[in-house]
Structure formats: C-alpha cells, structure tokens
Amino acid sequence: MPRRFLQRYMPKPDTLKRQRSLRFIAPLIADPGLWLLTRRSVANAFSVGLFCAMLPIPFQMVVAALGARLSRCNLALSVGLVWVTNPLTMPLIFYVNYRIGTFLLGAPAREAPSRISTRWIAEQMHDILPPLLLGSLITALVLAIVANIGIRLIWRWHVSHNWKRRRLKRRRRRARIESEFDD
C-alpha cells in the first residue's frame, strides 16, 4: 500500500491536538502508535472502520476511535472509513442489511409504503430491528474480515512488486556499467 499516498490525505496529530473541539481526546491523539502506517495497522483500521460503518448505531466515529485504540490500529483511517455510511449511502446499505437479516431469519421482509416517514419507521421498529441488527452484524463481520485480508494482500503485492522493480533497475544498471567497461 503506498504509504506516501495515505500520508498525503491523513491529518497530522499535532494539528488535531491544537483544535479546541478535540482537546478532550488529546491523550488519545497523542499516542504515536495510533498514527503508524504499517500493513498491520492499516489492515486493522480498515476492519474496525468498516465494521463500525455497517452498524446502525449513533456515534459510529466514537466507536471506531475506541476500536482503533483497543486494536492499536491507525486512528485516522478507522474514523474516516466510518463515512462509508454517509447520509447518501446509509438508506441503501441499511436496507441491504435488513434484507440479509430477513433472509437469515427466514422472516418475510416488510413492504415499504409509497412514502417512508419517520412515523412509519417508528411504528414498524419492533419488526424491523431484529433483522436489521442481525444483517448489519453479519455484513460488518464479513466486510471487516474481507477488508483485512484484502489490504494485507494488496500491501504484500505492492511491496513485492517494488522489490522486483528495484531488482530489475539494479540489473539494468549493472548491465549498462558492464557494457561501458567492455567498450
């Protein structure tokens, strides 16, 4: 995984510590282990962030930050990946999670009215919540595992690709130097 690419878009810990609104989590931000960009820390950050993103709970970013702290992974990536479920994608993602939950429970899916309102959702919450939670949990676990394995494989491929490229450059340089001496 290109470390420079990730570092370009990640916030700096010192900048975050100076913000008045984030002073209450300054001890959390101050831990340098939460800002490392290693294969393990990035893969685990993807797992934590995507797991939290799939859960239909409030304060997903706080949960992701606590998960990053517990798993000693990259804090910025964990919290940033929660935004996979943003106001535009959340209805679709949670609907798919609900349908997965109804499939796993063997329950019929509720038909949505022509106009969905918060009142309709509140009235149907008793029937909607169990399949939504189960589907969200299963989706979160599968996505976290796949993301972790995928990031580790991509990172490993990138490193081995760079090694091969360097080896090829060295061979070309040696061949060029040898050809200069042969002349």
mmCIF file of C-alpha atoms in Angstrom:
data_model
loop_
_atom_site.group_PDB
_atom_site.id
_atom_site.type_symbol
_atom_site.label_atom_id
_atom_site.label_comp_id
_atom_site.label_asym_id
_atom_site.label_seq_id
_atom_site.Cartn_x
_atom_site.Cartn_y
_atom_site.Cartn_z
ATOM 1 C CA MET A 1 0.000 0.000 0.000
ATOM 2 C CA PRO A 2 1.543 3.330 -0.912
ATOM 3 C CA ARG A 3 2.426 4.915 2.386
ATOM 4 C CA ARG A 4 3.013 8.318 0.791
ATOM 5 C CA PHE A 5 -0.479 8.314 -0.708
ATOM 6 C CA LEU A 6 -2.066 7.625 2.678
ATOM 7 C CA GLN A 7 0.120 10.174 4.465
ATOM 8 C CA ARG A 8 -0.866 12.860 1.977
ATOM 9 C CA TYR A 9 -4.526 12.671 2.986
ATOM 10 C CA MET A 10 -4.210 11.887 6.678
ATOM 11 C CA PRO A 11 -4.467 14.688 9.216
ATOM 12 C CA LYS A 12 -1.432 15.439 11.334
ATOM 13 C CA PRO A 13 -1.738 14.620 15.056
ATOM 14 C CA ASP A 14 -0.296 17.998 16.084
ATOM 15 C CA THR A 15 -2.912 19.847 14.039
ATOM 16 C CA LEU A 16 -5.702 17.863 15.657
ATOM 17 C CA LYS A 17 -4.324 18.372 19.172
ATOM 18 C CA ARG A 18 -4.411 22.147 18.693
ATOM 19 C CA GLN A 19 -8.104 22.200 17.805
ATOM 20 C CA ARG A 20 -10.194 23.322 20.744
ATOM 21 C CA SER A 21 -13.071 20.982 19.945
ATOM 22 C CA LEU A 22 -10.785 17.933 20.171
ATOM 23 C CA ARG A 23 -8.912 18.759 23.368
ATOM 24 C CA PHE A 24 -10.938 16.245 25.364
ATOM 25 C CA ILE A 25 -9.396 13.404 23.337
ATOM 26 C CA ALA A 26 -5.871 14.825 23.283
ATOM 27 C CA PRO A 27 -4.421 11.864 25.220
ATOM 28 C CA LEU A 28 -5.874 9.512 22.621
ATOM 29 C CA ILE A 29 -4.491 11.551 19.738
ATOM 30 C CA ALA A 30 -1.084 11.877 21.406
ATOM 31 C CA ASP A 31 -0.359 8.141 21.213
ATOM 32 C CA PRO A 32 2.082 7.760 18.278
ATOM 33 C CA GLY A 33 1.120 4.099 17.858
ATOM 34 C CA LEU A 34 -2.275 5.192 16.557
ATOM 35 C CA TRP A 35 -0.732 7.080 13.643
ATOM 36 C CA LEU A 36 1.551 4.389 12.225
ATOM 37 C CA LEU A 37 1.077 3.263 8.647
ATOM 38 C CA THR A 38 2.123 -0.363 8.635
ATOM 39 C CA ARG A 39 0.488 -3.300 6.920
ATOM 40 C CA ARG A 40 -0.995 -4.477 10.199
ATOM 41 C CA SER A 41 -2.212 -1.077 11.414
ATOM 42 C CA VAL A 42 -3.809 -0.161 8.080
ATOM 43 C CA ALA A 43 -5.474 -3.562 7.631
ATOM 44 C CA ASN A 44 -6.852 -3.490 11.166
ATOM 45 C CA ALA A 45 -8.008 0.111 10.689
ATOM 46 C CA PHE A 46 -9.976 -0.938 7.626
ATOM 47 C CA SER A 47 -11.548 -3.748 9.648
ATOM 48 C CA VAL A 48 -12.503 -1.502 12.550
ATOM 49 C CA GLY A 49 -13.748 1.361 10.383
ATOM 50 C CA LEU A 50 -15.835 -0.751 8.015
ATOM 51 C CA PHE A 51 -17.208 -2.854 10.877
ATOM 52 C CA CYS A 52 -18.418 0.287 12.663
ATOM 53 C CA ALA A 53 -19.766 1.751 9.425
ATOM 54 C CA MET A 54 -22.129 -1.188 8.930
ATOM 55 C CA LEU A 55 -23.670 -0.963 12.393
ATOM 56 C CA PRO A 56 -26.913 1.026 12.685
ATOM 57 C CA ILE A 57 -25.829 2.882 15.798
ATOM 58 C CA PRO A 58 -25.294 6.528 16.648
ATOM 59 C CA PHE A 59 -21.775 7.882 17.217
ATOM 60 C CA GLN A 60 -20.093 5.429 14.865
ATOM 61 C CA MET A 61 -16.968 7.593 14.777
ATOM 62 C CA VAL A 62 -16.583 7.406 18.557
ATOM 63 C CA VAL A 63 -16.977 3.629 18.477
ATOM 64 C CA ALA A 64 -14.403 3.432 15.658
ATOM 65 C CA ALA A 65 -11.967 5.590 17.648
ATOM 66 C CA LEU A 66 -12.359 3.329 20.680
ATOM 67 C CA GLY A 67 -11.939 0.274 18.455
ATOM 68 C CA ALA A 68 -8.769 1.769 16.990
ATOM 69 C CA ARG A 69 -7.450 2.387 20.477
ATOM 70 C CA LEU A 70 -8.202 -1.182 21.584
ATOM 71 C CA SER A 71 -6.811 -2.842 18.467
ATOM 72 C CA ARG A 72 -3.825 -0.461 18.206
ATOM 73 C CA CYS A 73 -4.513 0.413 14.593
ATOM 74 C CA ASN A 74 -4.472 3.668 12.645
ATOM 75 C CA LEU A 75 -6.930 6.072 14.231
ATOM 76 C CA ALA A 76 -7.479 8.394 11.273
ATOM 77 C CA LEU A 77 -8.269 5.576 8.851
ATOM 78 C CA SER A 78 -10.644 3.859 11.283
ATOM 79 C CA VAL A 79 -12.620 7.006 11.918
ATOM 80 C CA GLY A 80 -12.554 8.113 8.282
ATOM 81 C CA LEU A 81 -13.835 4.798 6.947
ATOM 82 C CA VAL A 82 -16.980 5.143 9.024
ATOM 83 C CA TRP A 83 -18.092 7.676 6.429
ATOM 84 C CA VAL A 84 -18.779 4.837 4.001
ATOM 85 C CA THR A 85 -22.233 5.093 5.517
ATOM 86 C CA ASN A 86 -22.989 8.729 4.918
ATOM 87 C CA PRO A 87 -26.445 10.289 4.544
ATOM 88 C CA LEU A 88 -26.499 9.346 0.843
ATOM 89 C CA THR A 89 -25.447 5.700 1.177
ATOM 90 C CA MET A 90 -26.958 4.866 4.562
ATOM 91 C CA PRO A 91 -30.516 4.057 3.401
ATOM 92 C CA LEU A 92 -29.306 1.644 0.728
ATOM 93 C CA ILE A 93 -26.721 -0.041 2.963
ATOM 94 C CA PHE A 94 -29.121 -0.491 5.855
ATOM 95 C CA TYR A 95 -31.852 -1.756 3.516
ATOM 96 C CA VAL A 96 -29.476 -4.395 2.157
ATOM 97 C CA ASN A 97 -28.512 -5.298 5.729
ATOM 98 C CA TYR A 98 -32.199 -5.586 6.614
ATOM 99 C CA ARG A 99 -32.845 -7.869 3.637
ATOM 100 C CA ILE A 100 -29.876 -10.063 4.620
ATOM 101 C CA GLY A 101 -31.276 -10.263 8.144
ATOM 102 C CA THR A 102 -34.733 -11.255 6.937
ATOM 103 C CA PHE A 103 -33.189 -13.915 4.714
ATOM 104 C CA LEU A 104 -31.149 -15.347 7.598
ATOM 105 C CA LEU A 105 -34.116 -15.301 9.983
ATOM 106 C CA GLY A 106 -36.469 -16.712 7.376
ATOM 107 C CA ALA A 107 -38.860 -13.855 8.037
ATOM 108 C CA PRO A 108 -40.784 -12.016 5.350
ATOM 109 C CA ALA A 109 -39.463 -8.560 4.542
ATOM 110 C CA ARG A 110 -41.733 -5.643 5.330
ATOM 111 C CA GLU A 111 -43.067 -3.850 2.304
ATOM 112 C CA ALA A 112 -42.319 -0.157 2.391
ATOM 113 C CA PRO A 113 -45.157 2.291 1.814
ATOM 114 C CA SER A 114 -45.066 4.660 -1.129
ATOM 115 C CA ARG A 115 -43.790 7.378 1.208
ATOM 116 C CA ILE A 116 -41.487 6.377 4.028
ATOM 117 C CA SER A 117 -41.769 8.578 7.078
ATOM 118 C CA THR A 118 -40.165 8.536 10.484
ATOM 119 C CA ARG A 119 -43.579 7.727 11.948
ATOM 120 C CA TRP A 120 -43.887 4.601 9.788
ATOM 121 C CA ILE A 121 -40.353 3.538 10.775
ATOM 122 C CA ALA A 122 -41.130 4.094 14.485
ATOM 123 C CA GLU A 123 -44.316 2.010 14.200
ATOM 124 C CA GLN A 124 -42.504 -0.812 12.393
ATOM 125 C CA MET A 125 -39.326 -0.724 14.500
ATOM 126 C CA HIS A 126 -40.385 -3.757 16.530
ATOM 127 C CA ASP A 127 -40.447 -5.857 13.345
ATOM 128 C CA ILE A 128 -37.589 -4.144 11.506
ATOM 129 C CA LEU A 129 -34.944 -4.031 14.246
ATOM 130 C CA PRO A 130 -34.069 -7.755 14.739
ATOM 131 C CA PRO A 131 -33.404 -8.464 11.032
ATOM 132 C CA LEU A 132 -31.609 -5.115 10.626
ATOM 133 C CA LEU A 133 -29.298 -5.791 13.572
ATOM 134 C CA LEU A 134 -28.550 -9.370 12.506
ATOM 135 C CA GLY A 135 -27.971 -8.401 8.879
ATOM 136 C CA SER A 136 -25.797 -5.457 9.918
ATOM 137 C CA LEU A 137 -23.716 -7.601 12.252
ATOM 138 C CA ILE A 138 -23.182 -10.321 9.641
ATOM 139 C CA THR A 139 -22.345 -7.751 6.942
ATOM 140 C CA ALA A 140 -19.977 -5.940 9.315
ATOM 141 C CA LEU A 141 -18.122 -9.134 10.227
ATOM 142 C CA VAL A 142 -17.791 -10.333 6.636
ATOM 143 C CA LEU A 143 -16.725 -6.909 5.369
ATOM 144 C CA ALA A 144 -14.184 -6.484 8.196
ATOM 145 C CA ILE A 145 -12.594 -9.876 7.507
ATOM 146 C CA VAL A 146 -12.525 -9.398 3.733
ATOM 147 C CA ALA A 147 -11.105 -5.872 4.082
ATOM 148 C CA ASN A 148 -8.383 -7.009 6.467
ATOM 149 C CA ILE A 149 -7.288 -9.884 4.247
ATOM 150 C CA GLY A 150 -7.598 -7.749 1.101
ATOM 151 C CA ILE A 151 -5.486 -4.897 2.475
ATOM 152 C CA ARG A 152 -2.803 -7.298 3.677
ATOM 153 C CA LEU A 153 -2.681 -8.986 0.252
ATOM 154 C CA ILE A 154 -2.616 -5.675 -1.632
ATOM 155 C CA TRP A 155 0.117 -4.357 0.664
ATOM 156 C CA ARG A 156 2.167 -7.528 0.224
ATOM 157 C CA TRP A 157 1.731 -7.420 -3.563
ATOM 158 C CA HIS A 158 2.776 -3.758 -3.649
ATOM 159 C CA VAL A 159 5.927 -4.426 -1.605
ATOM 160 C CA SER A 160 6.951 -7.448 -3.690
ATOM 161 C CA HIS A 161 6.217 -5.501 -6.891
ATOM 162 C CA ASN A 162 8.516 -2.694 -5.707
ATOM 163 C CA TRP A 163 11.235 -5.200 -4.825
ATOM 164 C CA LYS A 164 11.039 -6.740 -8.292
ATOM 165 C CA ARG A 165 11.168 -3.308 -9.894
ATOM 166 C CA ARG A 166 14.237 -2.337 -7.852
ATOM 167 C CA ARG A 167 15.930 -5.635 -8.694
ATOM 168 C CA LEU A 168 15.265 -5.047 -12.407
ATOM 169 C CA LYS A 169 16.667 -1.491 -12.153
ATOM 170 C CA ARG A 170 19.821 -2.790 -10.482
ATOM 171 C CA ARG A 171 20.299 -5.449 -13.151
ATOM 172 C CA ARG A 172 19.887 -2.874 -15.917
ATOM 173 C CA ARG A 173 22.303 -0.501 -14.186
ATOM 174 C CA ARG A 174 24.882 -3.290 -13.767
ATOM 175 C CA ALA A 175 24.460 -4.356 -17.388
ATOM 176 C CA ARG A 176 24.921 -0.749 -18.538
ATOM 177 C CA ILE A 177 28.038 -0.302 -16.381
ATOM 178 C CA GLU A 178 29.473 -3.616 -17.606
ATOM 179 C CA SER A 179 28.820 -2.680 -21.217
ATOM 180 C CA GLU A 180 30.605 0.657 -20.685
ATOM 181 C CA PHE A 181 33.652 -1.139 -19.274
ATOM 182 C CA ASP A 182 33.629 -3.697 -22.102
ATOM 183 C CA ASP A 183 33.901 -0.929 -24.722
#
